CSV table of C-alpha atoms in Angstrom, one decimal:
chain,number,residue,atom,x,y,z
A,1,UNK,CA,-12.6,14.2,-10.8
A,2,UNK,CA,-11.4,16.9,-8.5
A,3,UNK,CA,-12.9,18.4,-5.4
A,4,UNK,CA,-15.0,21.4,-6.0
A,5,UNK,CA,-18.3,23.2,-5.3
A,6,UNK,CA,-21.5,21.2,-4.8
A,7,UNK,CA,-23.9,22.0,-7.6
A,8,UNK,CA,-27.0,20.2,-6.3
A,9,UNK,CA,-28.1,19.4,-2.8
A,10,UNK,CA,-27.5,15.9,-1.4
A,11,UNK,CA,-31.2,15.3,-1.2
A,12,UNK,CA,-31.3,15.3,-5.0
A,13,UNK,CA,-28.9,12.3,-5.4
A,14,UNK,CA,-31.6,9.7,-6.1
A,15,UNK,CA,-33.4,11.9,-8.5
A,16,UNK,CA,-30.2,12.6,-10.5
A,17,UNK,CA,-29.3,8.9,-10.5
A,18,UNK,CA,-32.6,7.7,-11.7
A,19,UNK,CA,-33.2,10.5,-14.2
A,20,UNK,CA,-29.8,10.2,-15.7
A,21,UNK,CA,-30.2,6.4,-16.0
A,22,UNK,CA,-33.5,6.8,-17.9
A,23,UNK,CA,-32.0,9.4,-20.3
A,24,UNK,CA,-28.9,7.3,-20.9
A,25,UNK,CA,-31.0,4.1,-21.3
A,26,UNK,CA,-33.0,5.9,-24.0
A,27,UNK,CA,-29.7,7.0,-25.7
A,28,UNK,CA,-28.5,3.4,-25.5
A,29,UNK,CA,-31.7,2.2,-27.2
A,30,UNK,CA,-31.2,4.7,-30.0
A,31,UNK,CA,-27.6,3.4,-30.5
A,32,UNK,CA,-29.0,-0.1,-30.6
A,33,UNK,CA,-31.2,0.8,-33.6
A,34,UNK,CA,-28.4,2.5,-35.4
A,35,UNK,CA,-26.0,-0.5,-34.9
A,36,UNK,CA,-28.6,-2.9,-36.3
A,37,UNK,CA,-28.6,-1.0,-39.6
A,38,UNK,CA,-24.9,-0.9,-40.1
A,39,UNK,CA,-24.5,-4.5,-41.4
A,40,UNK,CA,-22.1,-5.5,-38.6
A,41,UNK,CA,-21.6,-9.1,-37.6
A,42,UNK,CA,-23.5,-10.2,-34.5
A,43,UNK,CA,-20.4,-10.4,-32.4
A,44,UNK,CA,-19.1,-7.0,-33.4
A,45,UNK,CA,-22.6,-5.5,-32.9
A,46,UNK,CA,-23.0,-7.0,-29.4
A,47,UNK,CA,-19.5,-6.0,-28.3
A,48,UNK,CA,-19.9,-2.5,-29.6
A,49,UNK,CA,-23.3,-2.2,-27.9
A,50,UNK,CA,-21.8,-3.5,-24.6
A,51,UNK,CA,-19.2,-0.7,-24.6
A,52,UNK,CA,-21.9,1.9,-25.4
A,53,UNK,CA,-24.2,0.5,-22.8
A,54,UNK,CA,-21.4,0.3,-20.2
A,55,UNK,CA,-20.4,4.0,-20.7
A,56,UNK,CA,-23.9,5.5,-21.0
A,57,UNK,CA,-26.3,3.4,-18.9
A,58,UNK,CA,-23.9,2.1,-16.2
A,59,UNK,CA,-21.1,4.7,-15.9
A,60,UNK,CA,-22.7,8.1,-16.5
A,61,UNK,CA,-25.5,7.9,-13.9
A,62,UNK,CA,-23.0,7.3,-11.1
A,63,UNK,CA,-20.5,9.9,-12.4
A,64,UNK,CA,-23.2,12.5,-12.8
A,65,UNK,CA,-24.7,11.9,-9.4
A,66,UNK,CA,-21.5,12.2,-7.4
A,67,UNK,CA,-20.1,15.0,-9.6
A,68,UNK,CA,-23.2,17.1,-9.1
A,69,UNK,CA,-23.8,16.4,-5.4
A,70,UNK,CA,-20.4,16.0,-3.8
A,71,UNK,CA,-17.3,18.1,-3.3
A,72,UNK,CA,-15.1,15.0,-3.8
A,73,UNK,CA,-16.8,12.6,-6.3
A,74,UNK,CA,-13.7,10.4,-6.6
A,75,UNK,CA,-13.7,9.7,-2.9
A,76,UNK,CA,-17.5,9.1,-2.9
A,77,UNK,CA,-17.2,6.5,-5.7
A,78,UNK,CA,-14.2,4.8,-4.1
A,79,UNK,CA,-11.4,5.8,-6.4
A,80,UNK,CA,-9.1,7.3,-3.8
A,81,UNK,CA,-9.2,4.4,-1.3
A,82,UNK,CA,-5.8,2.6,-1.1
A,83,UNK,CA,-6.0,-1.2,-0.9
A,84,UNK,CA,-3.1,-2.8,0.8
A,85,UNK,CA,-1.5,-6.0,-0.3
A,86,UNK,CA,-3.0,-7.8,2.6
A,87,UNK,CA,-6.5,-6.8,1.4
A,88,UNK,CA,-5.7,-8.1,-2.1
A,89,UNK,CA,-4.7,-11.4,-0.7
A,90,UNK,CA,-7.9,-11.4,1.3
A,91,UNK,CA,-10.0,-10.7,-1.8
A,92,UNK,CA,-8.4,-13.4,-3.9
A,93,UNK,CA,-8.6,-15.9,-1.0
A,94,UNK,CA,-12.3,-15.1,-0.6
A,95,UNK,CA,-13.0,-15.7,-4.2
A,96,UNK,CA,-11.1,-19.0,-4.4
A,97,UNK,CA,-12.9,-20.4,-1.3
A,98,UNK,CA,-16.3,-19.4,-2.5
A,99,UNK,CA,-15.8,-20.5,-6.2
A,100,UNK,CA,-16.5,-24.2,-5.8
A,101,UNK,CA,-19.7,-23.4,-3.9
A,102,UNK,CA,-20.7,-21.0,-6.6
A,103,UNK,CA,-20.2,-23.7,-9.3
A,104,UNK,CA,-22.6,-26.1,-7.5
A,105,UNK,CA,-25.1,-23.3,-7.1
A,106,UNK,CA,-24.9,-22.7,-10.9
A,107,UNK,CA,-25.7,-26.4,-11.5
A,108,UNK,CA,-28.6,-26.5,-9.1
A,109,UNK,CA,-30.1,-23.3,-10.5
A,110,UNK,CA,-29.7,-24.5,-14.1
A,111,UNK,CA,-31.5,-27.8,-13.4
A,112,UNK,CA,-34.3,-26.3,-11.3
A,113,UNK,CA,-37.7,-27.8,-12.3
A,114,UNK,CA,-41.0,-26.1,-12.0
A,115,UNK,CA,-44.3,-27.8,-10.9
A,116,UNK,CA,-46.4,-29.2,-13.8
A,117,UNK,CA,-48.9,-26.4,-13.3
A,118,UNK,CA,-46.2,-23.8,-14.1
A,119,UNK,CA,-44.7,-25.6,-17.1
A,120,UNK,CA,-45.7,-22.7,-19.4
A,121,UNK,CA,-43.8,-20.2,-17.4
A,122,UNK,CA,-40.8,-22.5,-17.2
A,123,UNK,CA,-40.7,-22.9,-21.0
A,124,UNK,CA,-40.9,-19.2,-21.5
A,125,UNK,CA,-38.0,-18.6,-19.0
A,126,UNK,CA,-35.9,-21.3,-20.7
A,127,UNK,CA,-36.5,-19.7,-24.1
A,128,UNK,CA,-35.2,-16.4,-22.7
A,129,UNK,CA,-32.2,-18.3,-21.3
A,130,UNK,CA,-31.5,-20.0,-24.6
A,131,UNK,CA,-31.6,-16.6,-26.4
A,132,UNK,CA,-29.2,-15.2,-24.0
A,133,UNK,CA,-26.9,-18.2,-24.3
A,134,UNK,CA,-26.9,-17.9,-28.1
A,135,UNK,CA,-25.8,-14.3,-27.8
A,136,UNK,CA,-23.1,-15.3,-25.4
A,137,UNK,CA,-21.9,-18.1,-27.7
A,138,UNK,CA,-21.7,-15.6,-30.6
A,139,UNK,CA,-19.4,-13.4,-28.5
A,140,UNK,CA,-17.2,-16.1,-27.0
A,141,UNK,CA,-16.9,-18.5,-29.9
A,142,UNK,CA,-13.7,-17.1,-31.3
A,143,UNK,CA,-10.6,-19.1,-32.2
A,144,UNK,CA,-7.9,-16.5,-32.5
A,145,UNK,CA,-5.8,-15.1,-29.7
A,146,UNK,CA,-6.7,-11.6,-30.7
A,147,UNK,CA,-10.4,-12.5,-30.3
A,148,UNK,CA,-9.6,-13.9,-26.9
A,149,UNK,CA,-7.8,-10.7,-25.9
A,150,UNK,CA,-10.8,-8.5,-27.1
A,151,UNK,CA,-13.2,-10.7,-25.1
A,152,UNK,CA,-11.2,-10.5,-21.9
A,153,UNK,CA,-10.9,-6.7,-22.3
A,154,UNK,CA,-14.6,-6.1,-23.0
A,155,UNK,CA,-16.6,-9.0,-21.6
A,156,UNK,CA,-14.2,-9.5,-18.7
A,157,UNK,CA,-12.6,-6.4,-17.5
A,158,UNK,CA,-14.7,-3.6,-19.0
A,159,UNK,CA,-18.0,-5.1,-18.1
A,160,UNK,CA,-16.9,-5.9,-14.6
A,161,UNK,CA,-15.7,-2.3,-14.1
A,162,UNK,CA,-18.9,-0.5,-15.4
A,163,UNK,CA,-21.3,-2.9,-13.6
A,164,UNK,CA,-19.5,-2.2,-10.4
A,165,UNK,CA,-19.6,1.5,-11.1
A,166,UNK,CA,-23.4,1.3,-11.4
A,167,UNK,CA,-24.4,-1.3,-8.8
A,168,UNK,CA,-21.9,-0.7,-6.1
A,169,UNK,CA,-20.5,2.8,-6.4
A,170,UNK,CA,-23.9,4.0,-7.5
A,171,UNK,CA,-26.9,2.0,-6.3
A,172,UNK,CA,-25.4,0.3,-3.2
A,173,UNK,CA,-23.5,3.5,-2.2
A,174,UNK,CA,-26.6,5.6,-2.5
A,175,UNK,CA,-28.6,3.3,-0.3
A,176,UNK,CA,-26.0,3.3,2.4
A,177,UNK,CA,-25.8,7.1,2.3
A,178,UNK,CA,-29.6,7.2,2.5
A,179,UNK,CA,-29.5,5.4,5.9
A,180,UNK,CA,-30.1,1.8,4.7
A,181,UNK,CA,-28.0,-0.7,6.7
A,182,UNK,CA,-24.9,-1.8,4.7
A,183,UNK,CA,-25.9,-5.5,4.8
A,184,UNK,CA,-29.3,-4.7,3.4
A,185,UNK,CA,-27.8,-2.4,0.8
A,186,UNK,CA,-25.4,-5.1,-0.3
A,187,UNK,CA,-28.1,-7.7,-0.8
A,188,UNK,CA,-30.6,-5.3,-2.4
A,189,UNK,CA,-28.0,-4.1,-4.9
A,190,UNK,CA,-27.1,-7.8,-5.6
A,191,UNK,CA,-30.7,-8.7,-6.1
A,192,UNK,CA,-31.2,-5.9,-8.7
A,193,UNK,CA,-27.8,-6.8,-10.3
A,194,UNK,CA,-29.0,-10.4,-10.8
A,195,UNK,CA,-32.5,-9.5,-11.9
A,196,UNK,CA,-31.5,-7.1,-14.7
A,197,UNK,CA,-29.6,-9.9,-16.4
A,198,UNK,CA,-33.0,-11.5,-17.1
A,199,UNK,CA,-31.8,-15.1,-16.6
A,200,UNK,CA,-33.9,-16.9,-14.0
A,201,UNK,CA,-31.8,-20.1,-14.2
A,202,UNK,CA,-28.7,-18.2,-13.4
A,203,UNK,CA,-30.3,-15.8,-10.8
A,204,UNK,CA,-29.1,-17.4,-7.6
A,205,UNK,CA,-25.4,-17.7,-8.4
A,206,UNK,CA,-25.4,-14.2,-9.8
A,207,UNK,CA,-27.1,-13.0,-6.7
A,208,UNK,CA,-24.4,-14.5,-4.5
A,209,UNK,CA,-21.7,-13.1,-6.8
A,210,UNK,CA,-23.2,-9.7,-6.5
A,211,UNK,CA,-23.3,-10.0,-2.7
A,212,UNK,CA,-19.7,-10.9,-2.7
A,213,UNK,CA,-18.7,-8.0,-4.9
A,214,UNK,CA,-20.8,-5.7,-2.7
A,215,UNK,CA,-19.2,-6.9,0.4
A,216,UNK,CA,-15.7,-6.4,-1.0
A,217,UNK,CA,-16.7,-2.9,-2.0
A,218,UNK,CA,-18.1,-2.2,1.5
A,219,UNK,CA,-15.2,-3.8,3.3
A,220,UNK,CA,-12.5,-2.0,1.3
A,221,UNK,CA,-14.3,1.2,0.3
A,222,UNK,CA,-12.6,0.8,-3.0
A,223,UNK,CA,-14.2,0.6,-6.4
A,224,UNK,CA,-11.1,-0.9,-8.1
A,225,UNK,CA,-11.2,-3.8,-5.6
A,226,UNK,CA,-14.7,-5.0,-6.4
A,227,UNK,CA,-14.3,-4.1,-10.1
A,228,UNK,CA,-11.1,-6.1,-10.5
A,229,UNK,CA,-12.7,-9.1,-8.7
A,230,UNK,CA,-15.7,-8.8,-10.9
A,231,UNK,CA,-13.5,-8.6,-14.0
A,232,UNK,CA,-11.5,-11.6,-12.8
A,233,UNK,CA,-14.6,-13.7,-12.5
A,234,UNK,CA,-15.8,-12.7,-16.0
A,235,UNK,CA,-12.3,-13.3,-17.5
A,236,UNK,CA,-12.1,-16.8,-16.0
A,237,UNK,CA,-15.3,-17.7,-17.9
A,238,UNK,CA,-14.0,-16.1,-21.1
A,239,UNK,CA,-10.6,-17.8,-20.9
A,240,UNK,CA,-11.8,-21.3,-20.0
A,241,UNK,CA,-14.4,-21.2,-22.7
A,242,UNK,CA,-11.6,-20.4,-25.2
A,243,UNK,CA,-9.5,-23.2,-23.8
A,244,UNK,CA,-12.4,-25.6,-24.1
A,245,UNK,CA,-13.1,-24.6,-27.7
A,246,UNK,CA,-9.4,-25.4,-28.5
A,247,UNK,CA,-9.6,-28.8,-26.8
A,248,UNK,CA,-7.0,-27.8,-24.2
A,249,UNK,CA,-9.5,-28.7,-21.4
A,250,UNK,CA,-12.3,-31.1,-21.8
A,251,UNK,CA,-14.9,-29.4,-19.7
A,252,UNK,CA,-15.7,-26.0,-18.3
A,253,UNK,CA,-13.9,-25.2,-15.1
A,254,UNK,CA,-17.2,-25.0,-13.4
A,255,UNK,CA,-17.8,-28.7,-13.8
A,256,UNK,CA,-14.7,-29.6,-11.8
A,257,UNK,CA,-16.5,-28.8,-8.5
A,258,UNK,CA,-20.0,-30.1,-9.3
A,259,UNK,CA,-21.7,-33.1,-7.7
A,260,UNK,CA,-24.5,-34.0,-10.1
A,261,UNK,CA,-25.8,-36.6,-7.6
A,262,UNK,CA,-25.0,-37.7,-4.1
A,263,UNK,CA,-24.1,-35.6,-1.1
A,264,UNK,CA,-22.6,-32.2,-2.1
A,265,UNK,CA,-19.4,-32.4,0.0
A,266,UNK,CA,-17.5,-29.8,-2.1
A,267,UNK,CA,-20.4,-27.3,-1.8
A,268,UNK,CA,-20.6,-27.7,2.0
A,269,UNK,CA,-16.8,-27.5,2.4
A,270,UNK,CA,-16.7,-24.4,0.3
A,271,UNK,CA,-19.6,-22.9,2.2
A,272,UNK,CA,-18.1,-23.7,5.6
A,273,UNK,CA,-14.6,-22.5,4.6
A,274,UNK,CA,-16.0,-19.2,3.2
A,275,UNK,CA,-18.1,-18.5,6.3
A,276,UNK,CA,-15.2,-19.3,8.6
A,277,UNK,CA,-12.9,-17.1,6.6
A,278,UNK,CA,-15.3,-14.2,6.7
A,279,UNK,CA,-15.7,-14.7,10.5
A,280,UNK,CA,-12.0,-14.9,11.2
A,281,UNK,CA,-11.2,-11.9,9.0
A,282,UNK,CA,-14.0,-9.7,10.3
A,283,UNK,CA,-13.7,-6.0,10.6
A,284,UNK,CA,-12.0,-6.3,14.0
A,285,UNK,CA,-9.4,-8.8,12.8
A,286,UNK,CA,-5.8,-7.9,13.6
A,287,UNK,CA,-5.0,-8.7,9.9
A,288,UNK,CA,-6.6,-5.4,8.9
A,289,UNK,CA,-6.0,-3.4,12.0
A,290,UNK,CA,-4.1,-0.6,10.3
A,291,UNK,CA,-6.1,1.8,8.2
A,292,UNK,CA,-5.8,1.3,4.5
């Protein structure tokens, strides 16, 4: 992705992004039909489709948009921005401080109850949730080390990278370049990121994760920074699920930080620590005074 001549005007960016997404989404649908007729196991079919979807529907729209409307697409995407060691420490610390609070949010969202008048809607949403969980179980329920490695590479790292390419380097980036305030762009992109997963009882924690990834992307200007954080989060889930299946740990790592009843001390401590950390390491902090 080298600097070159702009092929299309910057005013066409949204059109290129949306049109290319629709076209690539159609191609992905065609590939889905082909894969269903090849007699593959469910796990192989889903993993293969994940790779195809990641390349076509998530990566290509962003690449095409910036390659056609920018002289330096790699910079626009955030592939040239150097991230110093201090920023990497900041990213990991942010994730660790926020993680316990995220776990509690997952629990609350999963156990959300609808009013009696909306019981039909709740049952429908939970059926969708169960179907998604069954697919996830088919992917993650592997016993071999090789299966674990494949899952980390595809479900963990690859998925994290391509989703960041679309939602942060594409959607969020385009909104900021269109004049939308960065904070609003971060949350709008995070909302769409969570919504497209079609899991209502996981919507809130995924929204917060998306906002964290978006903030890291905005703060560092680096796609690898948010992509690796996203990949790390996915890989933690993959790895702990594998450990649990082998009886190495008794429960998912998420359950270590959950208060099922009583006052949510861990959640509040995590929330306060994360907020204080973000405030103390704000853009004007001496910690990041030098340009990176």
